[in-house]
Amino acid sequence: MAYEHPSGIPGAYSRAAARPSDTAVVFAEGEFAQATDHNDAHAIQRQRTQRVGNMVAKDGDRLSGADIQITLAVAGDPPVLVEPMRGDLALAAGRIYVAGDVRDVAAATFVDVALAGEITVGVRLVRDIVTAADDPSLLGLHPGTEAEGEIGSAREVEHIAWALPGDGQPGEYYPVYTVLHGAVIDQTPPPALSGVLNTIALYDRDVNGNYIVDGCQVLALGNTGAGQAFSIAAGTANIQGHKRIREAGIRHTEPETPDLEAITAEPHVFGGPDGGEAIITVSRPPIAAVGQVVLVRRATATVTRGVIAGGADALPHAAVVEIESVKQGATTYVAGTDYLLVADSVSWSPAGAEPVGSSTYSVTYLYNALVAPTEVTASTVKVAGGVNGRAALVSYTSKMPRIDILCLDASGRPVYVKGIPARQGGLAPQPPATLLKLAEITNNWVSTPTVRSNGTRSLSQDMLNRIANKLLDVIDTFDRSEAQRDIQSRAGVATRGIFTDMFVDDFYRDQGEPQTAAINRGVLMLAIDSVLVARAGSATETLPWTPEVVIRQDKATSAMRINPYDNYAIMPGALRLEPPTDYWTESVTQWTSPVTMEFSAAPNQPPGSTGFDEVASRNQTAAQVMRQINVTATIDGFAAGENLKTLTMDGVDIKPPGVQTADANGRIVVTYQIPAGMPVGRRLVRAEGMADSYAEAIYVGEGIIDTTVMRRVTLVAQAAPIPVINVINNTTVINNITEVINVTQPVVAPFPFGIDPLACSFTLVEARCLVGVRLKADAVGDPNKPVRIQLATVENGWPTNVVLADTLVSMIGVAPGDVITAWFAAPVFVAAGREYCWVALTTDSEHAISIARLGEVDAATQQRVASQPYTVGVLFSSANRQTWTVHQDADPWFELLAAKFTATSRTIDLWEGDLDQVSDLLVRGAIEIPTADAGCRYELVRANGDVIPLAPGQTWEAREYVTEHVKLRAVLTGNERISPVLYPGTAIIGGRIRASGDYVSRLFAMGNPVQVRGVMSTLLPAGSSLTVEVDNGAGVWSPLDPDGGEVLGGGWSDALYRRAAHTAAQGRIRLTLTGGPAARPSVARLRAASI
């Protein structure tokens, strides 16, 4: 009958193969139900799934693992490849897409496979049919029904195994690898198999290729017996667009596999005594193996003369090279006259004398003999038994020098790429496009390889800044050259001396003359002194909110231990510092320019001039130590009653005197002072308890701390990455920079391998700010051992160690059945449509949370869990937070909490105080703006009620000196789902502009007498003035008179100043500015010359 089912089961049918256009099976009431219809429905669904799968993958694509290694067969000495080519195939376990599904394949080995030409290596899909006769569980299960114990439907089971074409094994064959002349032509999985990350990686790979971000230096450790060992330092690399981060170094051991060169009969001279030993140094070390050594040896033999006159008598040895003497009694025969050496025999063919037939005579001769070396080193062979001064022929194989490269593949694993051996002019191989080169390794096979860590590295911001400064230097040089040409063209006659200053920095000022005007990015202006420094806000601020459950899985049928592998490593506690940061820098300089730049970050420029977005490099001395301020440390996660053993900062003891003991909740609060002489930067604060509890935090003392660092020190208690060091000014001023970002900045936390977590992934349908996670405690072990809850990212469906926030939950007072809530220190923005996860960690072996498992009964509802409780996410468990196990039949009881902001705006009073003669006010803060729906501004409220709005980082320039009581507040705006985050430590810096300032140039050549001209771009508001003077180098100043100019626009003009006659060998130009808050003069592009 037609339509037999492919399984071959009697009575089983399927029409699906003959009806490829069918999309569904429709069952109508009153019609007969056919088993064939069910088979058709399954086949239709399977065909649809396979069609979709084939859009992103093809049969034989590797999803993971499934590597191949080929060992070619060799024979002979020296070894050569066997022809026709054969070899062994080692195939690793992995996952391969076959027939619409991703399937596991076990490792396999094929021995002595013919590899000549092109072959394929693949897998076979084997289908087995399991019936009730094979598995009794397929009999009817429900008691009391007619189906109980009756034969039910069969099952089709599929699996794959490595195979070769034509091997006669059952199953459909699908090629995976193509092998051409013993080399594998690999198949890279399609990008769609790796999801969105691979799509993003495509752009990074195409634009930037592979590169090292930091670390990853290679160090040769020497031969360990198993091969040459190399240490690869911790670091970060981008490979094929994927970022691979390692917090610790790894080792790679590469077996020594030198390429061998066969050296046949290399000639040497035996230098030892006759019959003694000699050491022969070969010409091409190092020696891999000695094939043979041929020495010339001496022998004396008694030979019987043949009965035929003129005949030949054979010698005992072969390969005779010379007869030294032939004697019989007192008679010595003459070579060439009496005898000859012919074919290892004494030939008496010459017409001379010869012994009587059948008599004996003595022959001393030399012959070549194979000898075994008594000792072999990398470069020498010791032999014995030769003749001094005679030839010694050594045949050996030599290890050829070779330059290899050590790389990382896309997964971050080391890959060793061998080069081409060469005695001279060897080159390193080009790294494959899929690998990142770390270092070149030069092997001489004698000593430890020479390593040159020359992999491609990305340019740091520091390096880019240095390049930018170099570019500014070039621009400055061009500007100065243009200025010189300009002043010469205006003079129209020969000039004696020229001086120009583009006011890029203080370099061209007379360094020995006190001066008070400030230079700020191409403009000379009145200096502003810092007269007020205040810190506002000690808490993280957002719009007011209430927690809202955005994801809930509230079924609970059983429990799962958080630490199912009973690992008892110490869980780090949580250490919070207040304040965690100190925005502080100090530079030593005689100029007022650096402070002024803080208040005028973008001064007005004359039209047509070169703009300066950054300050060219200048000599500075940054502060070397932090301020000695008091810091409060709050330690959570210690055992109740545990005493604080040590408290250190950068290894320096900062523990206050006395005994500090954890309360019933495991908390210790202490206040310490920053120790004297503590260097600026990131410093580790570590607390240790008497019962081995510990906690760590990072204290940051820098001049600039951006939003990224603030989020890390606020939300992640275990780690805080290195901040960007960027000294802005040269006086003791609190500074903070505002950085608007749209994505929560993560930190890769170093997790010890002794922590066993559970995790659950989730995806939000809309962007929200998460504030916490609720879990249900099913069992409580040691209450002194807390639970750490982390919010982390997910990559390719698996949790990562990129932590967005974490918090410690005390288990003291928690009973089974209680709901525990982990609150994050601040709302964490989570984008819509992305996969994230929460992670629970503890070191207690009994702490357990409630889960719901398929087929079990929820005790609260008395209902059986018949479907997956939470279909969007997956439950994971792990023994080391690196490798995860998926539990597809269970989900944890949890509630994901997001902030529901109850107001769309909020005004926060940050600071109030008195201003004393302040003309400029600068407000800076670390503010995170998740999306365009959020916003933040500062408002300065004056005594008369006037409100001055300020953007973050904006300076308010008053029109008068302000002496009054003011308030500073922040206004946050957002919506029900999104809010800005204002981090603690807003800085208020007050400045006072000076009423006058002067500038003195360096000396330049003049004459007797000369005309002095000065041209400069000026902006002189009403109430301000500019005076130009020249001296003789000794401080006797004479004025230059205004002599017209040219209007540039925007209030700027090119002003010409002239002194008709001036006598001096050398002189300087002095500019004196006057003004105030309401009249702020500016000068740019100074050009002066003596004519």
PDB file of C-alpha atoms in Angstrom, residues 664-791:
ATOM      1  CA  ALA A 664      23.082  40.357  64.657  1.00  0.00           C
ATOM      2  CA  ASN A 665      22.698  41.144  60.945  1.00  0.00           C
ATOM      3  CA  GLY A 666      26.402  40.710  60.232  1.00  0.00           C
ATOM      4  CA  ARG A 667      27.054  44.436  59.814  1.00  0.00           C
ATOM      5  CA  ILE A 668      30.043  46.492  60.968  1.00  0.00           C
ATOM      6  CA  VAL A 669      30.232  50.259  60.560  1.00  0.00           C
ATOM      7  CA  VAL A 670      33.579  51.997  61.063  1.00  0.00           C
ATOM      8  CA  THR A 671      35.028  55.393  60.205  1.00  0.00           C
ATOM      9  CA  TYR A 672      38.631  55.757  59.144  1.00  0.00           C
ATOM     10  CA  GLN A 673      40.857  58.496  57.786  1.00  0.00           C
ATOM     11  CA  ILE A 674      42.661  58.312  54.456  1.00  0.00           C
ATOM     12  CA  PRO A 675      46.258  57.641  55.510  1.00  0.00           C
ATOM     13  CA  ALA A 676      48.890  60.261  54.894  1.00  0.00           C
ATOM     14  CA  GLY A 677      50.852  59.853  51.682  1.00  0.00           C
ATOM     15  CA  MET A 678      48.235  57.667  49.961  1.00  0.00           C
ATOM     16  CA  PRO A 679      48.829  57.954  46.181  1.00  0.00           C
ATOM     17  CA  VAL A 680      45.974  59.137  44.013  1.00  0.00           C
ATOM     18  CA  GLY A 681      44.072  56.685  41.843  1.00  0.00           C
ATOM     19  CA  ARG A 682      42.169  53.493  42.544  1.00  0.00           C
ATOM     20  CA  ARG A 683      42.957  51.986  45.923  1.00  0.00           C
ATOM     21  CA  LEU A 684      41.662  48.691  47.259  1.00  0.00           C
ATOM     22  CA  VAL A 685      40.020  48.757  50.680  1.00  0.00           C
ATOM     23  CA  ARG A 686      39.843  45.286  52.252  1.00  0.00           C
ATOM     24  CA  ALA A 687      38.192  44.182  55.481  1.00  0.00           C
ATOM     25  CA  GLU A 688      38.910  40.777  57.056  1.00  0.00           C
ATOM     26  CA  GLY A 689      37.164  39.163  59.974  1.00  0.00           C
ATOM     27  CA  MET A 690      38.444  36.848  62.657  1.00  0.00           C
ATOM     28  CA  ALA A 691      36.292  34.037  61.189  1.00  0.00           C
ATOM     29  CA  ASP A 692      37.823  34.510  57.710  1.00  0.00           C
ATOM     30  CA  SER A 693      35.001  36.640  56.320  1.00  0.00           C
ATOM     31  CA  TYR A 694      36.180  39.383  54.005  1.00  0.00           C
ATOM     32  CA  ALA A 695      34.881  42.212  51.880  1.00  0.00           C
ATOM     33  CA  GLU A 696      36.489  44.549  49.362  1.00  0.00           C
ATOM     34  CA  ALA A 697      35.701  47.872  47.753  1.00  0.00           C
ATOM     35  CA  ILE A 698      37.482  50.432  45.620  1.00  0.00           C
ATOM     36  CA  TYR A 699      38.117  53.977  46.787  1.00  0.00           C
ATOM     37  CA  VAL A 700      38.778  56.410  43.955  1.00  0.00           C
ATOM     38  CA  GLY A 701      40.691  59.633  44.472  1.00  0.00           C
ATOM     39  CA  GLU A 702      40.940  61.418  41.145  1.00  0.00           C
ATOM     40  CA  GLY A 703      40.376  64.803  39.584  1.00  0.00           C
ATOM     41  CA  ILE A 704      37.816  63.424  37.141  1.00  0.00           C
ATOM     42  CA  ILE A 705      35.475  60.537  37.859  1.00  0.00           C
ATOM     43  CA  ASP A 706      32.971  59.909  35.105  1.00  0.00           C
ATOM     44  CA  THR A 707      29.572  58.275  35.146  1.00  0.00           C
ATOM     45  CA  THR A 708      30.985  54.873  34.274  1.00  0.00           C
ATOM     46  CA  VAL A 709      33.175  54.763  37.357  1.00  0.00           C
ATOM     47  CA  MET A 710      30.410  56.174  39.552  1.00  0.00           C
ATOM     48  CA  ARG A 711      28.047  53.404  38.509  1.00  0.00           C
ATOM     49  CA  ARG A 712      30.665  50.773  39.207  1.00  0.00           C
ATOM     50  CA  VAL A 713      31.558  51.983  42.672  1.00  0.00           C
ATOM     51  CA  THR A 714      27.873  52.486  43.471  1.00  0.00           C
ATOM     52  CA  LEU A 715      26.286  49.298  42.132  1.00  0.00           C
ATOM     53  CA  VAL A 716      29.021  46.658  42.141  1.00  0.00           C
ATOM     54  CA  ALA A 717      30.464  46.058  45.572  1.00  0.00           C
ATOM     55  CA  GLN A 718      33.068  43.492  44.553  1.00  0.00           C
ATOM     56  CA  ALA A 719      35.002  45.348  41.872  1.00  0.00           C
ATOM     57  CA  ALA A 720      35.573  48.759  40.342  1.00  0.00           C
ATOM     58  CA  PRO A 721      37.628  49.106  37.162  1.00  0.00           C
ATOM     59  CA  ILE A 722      40.415  51.629  36.725  1.00  0.00           C
ATOM     60  CA  PRO A 723      39.043  55.114  35.997  1.00  0.00           C
ATOM     61  CA  VAL A 724      40.397  57.373  33.307  1.00  0.00           C
ATOM     62  CA  ILE A 725      43.054  59.683  34.772  1.00  0.00           C
ATOM     63  CA  ASN A 726      42.673  63.135  33.301  1.00  0.00           C
ATOM     64  CA  VAL A 727      44.056  66.093  35.231  1.00  0.00           C
ATOM     65  CA  ILE A 728      42.077  69.196  34.348  1.00  0.00           C
ATOM     66  CA  ASN A 729      43.516  71.981  36.497  1.00  0.00           C
ATOM     67  CA  ASN A 730      46.539  72.792  38.550  1.00  0.00           C
ATOM     68  CA  THR A 731      44.983  73.912  41.832  1.00  0.00           C
ATOM     69  CA  THR A 732      43.199  72.086  44.601  1.00  0.00           C
ATOM     70  CA  VAL A 733      39.748  71.997  43.059  1.00  0.00           C
ATOM     71  CA  ILE A 734      37.009  69.389  43.253  1.00  0.00           C
ATOM     72  CA  ASN A 735      36.199  68.407  39.709  1.00  0.00           C
ATOM     73  CA  ASN A 736      33.755  65.952  38.203  1.00  0.00           C
ATOM     74  CA  ILE A 737      32.810  65.418  34.615  1.00  0.00           C
ATOM     75  CA  THR A 738      29.299  64.683  33.388  1.00  0.00           C
ATOM     76  CA  GLU A 739      28.951  61.945  30.811  1.00  0.00           C
ATOM     77  CA  VAL A 740      25.591  61.176  29.242  1.00  0.00           C
ATOM     78  CA  ILE A 741      25.322  57.501  28.416  1.00  0.00           C
ATOM     79  CA  ASN A 742      22.510  55.363  27.103  1.00  0.00           C
ATOM     80  CA  VAL A 743      23.617  51.922  28.236  1.00  0.00           C
ATOM     81  CA  THR A 744      24.413  50.751  31.722  1.00  0.00           C
ATOM     82  CA  GLN A 745      28.185  50.354  31.970  1.00  0.00           C
ATOM     83  CA  PRO A 746      29.161  46.868  33.170  1.00  0.00           C
ATOM     84  CA  VAL A 747      32.106  45.575  35.127  1.00  0.00           C
ATOM     85  CA  VAL A 748      33.668  42.161  34.683  1.00  0.00           C
ATOM     86  CA  ALA A 749      33.841  40.868  38.225  1.00  0.00           C
ATOM     87  CA  PRO A 750      36.549  38.383  39.289  1.00  0.00           C
ATOM     88  CA  PHE A 751      34.667  35.385  40.626  1.00  0.00           C
ATOM     89  CA  PRO A 752      36.616  32.729  42.500  1.00  0.00           C
ATOM     90  CA  PHE A 753      36.072  29.230  41.237  1.00  0.00           C
ATOM     91  CA  GLY A 754      34.728  28.173  44.627  1.00  0.00           C
ATOM     92  CA  ILE A 755      31.325  29.818  44.203  1.00  0.00           C
ATOM     93  CA  ASP A 756      28.373  27.774  42.983  1.00  0.00           C
ATOM     94  CA  PRO A 757      25.505  29.862  41.597  1.00  0.00           C
ATOM     95  CA  LEU A 758      22.016  29.496  40.276  1.00  0.00           C
ATOM     96  CA  ALA A 759      20.784  31.832  37.565  1.00  0.00           C
ATOM     97  CA  CYS A 760      17.647  32.594  35.629  1.00  0.00           C
ATOM     98  CA  SER A 761      17.489  34.510  32.377  1.00  0.00           C
ATOM     99  CA  PHE A 762      14.777  36.981  31.448  1.00  0.00           C
ATOM    100  CA  THR A 763      13.826  39.470  28.733  1.00  0.00           C
ATOM    101  CA  LEU A 764      11.732  42.599  29.158  1.00  0.00           C
ATOM    102  CA  VAL A 765       9.268  43.708  26.520  1.00  0.00           C
ATOM    103  CA  GLU A 766       9.924  47.365  27.348  1.00  0.00           C
ATOM    104  CA  ALA A 767      12.910  49.214  28.766  1.00  0.00           C
ATOM    105  CA  ARG A 768      12.751  49.564  32.539  1.00  0.00           C
ATOM    106  CA  CYS A 769      14.887  50.515  35.520  1.00  0.00           C
ATOM    107  CA  LEU A 770      15.257  47.410  37.697  1.00  0.00           C
ATOM    108  CA  VAL A 771      15.551  47.846  41.443  1.00  0.00           C
ATOM    109  CA  GLY A 772      15.644  44.308  42.823  1.00  0.00           C
ATOM    110  CA  VAL A 773      14.785  40.613  42.761  1.00  0.00           C
ATOM    111  CA  ARG A 774      12.596  38.571  45.110  1.00  0.00           C
ATOM    112  CA  LEU A 775      13.190  34.890  45.755  1.00  0.00           C
ATOM    113  CA  LYS A 776      11.445  32.431  48.052  1.00  0.00           C
ATOM    114  CA  ALA A 777      13.641  30.675  50.593  1.00  0.00           C
ATOM    115  CA  ASP A 778      12.748  27.002  50.735  1.00  0.00           C
ATOM    116  CA  ALA A 779      15.506  25.988  53.142  1.00  0.00           C
ATOM    117  CA  VAL A 780      17.904  27.979  55.312  1.00  0.00           C
ATOM    118  CA  GLY A 781      21.268  26.620  56.372  1.00  0.00           C
ATOM    119  CA  ASP A 782      23.797  28.693  58.291  1.00  0.00           C
ATOM    120  CA  PRO A 783      22.169  32.128  58.691  1.00  0.00           C
ATOM    121  CA  ASN A 784      25.603  33.726  59.024  1.00  0.00           C
ATOM    122  CA  LYS A 785      26.293  32.885  55.388  1.00  0.00           C
ATOM    123  CA  PRO A 786      24.545  35.427  53.157  1.00  0.00           C
ATOM    124  CA  VAL A 787      23.300  35.166  49.592  1.00  0.00           C
ATOM    125  CA  ARG A 788      24.655  37.457  46.913  1.00  0.00           C
ATOM    126  CA  ILE A 789      22.284  38.458  44.119  1.00  0.00           C
ATOM    127  CA  GLN A 790      23.708  39.847  40.910  1.00  0.00           C
ATOM    128  CA  LEU A 791      22.270  41.299  37.746  1.00  0.00           C
TER     129      LEU A 791
END
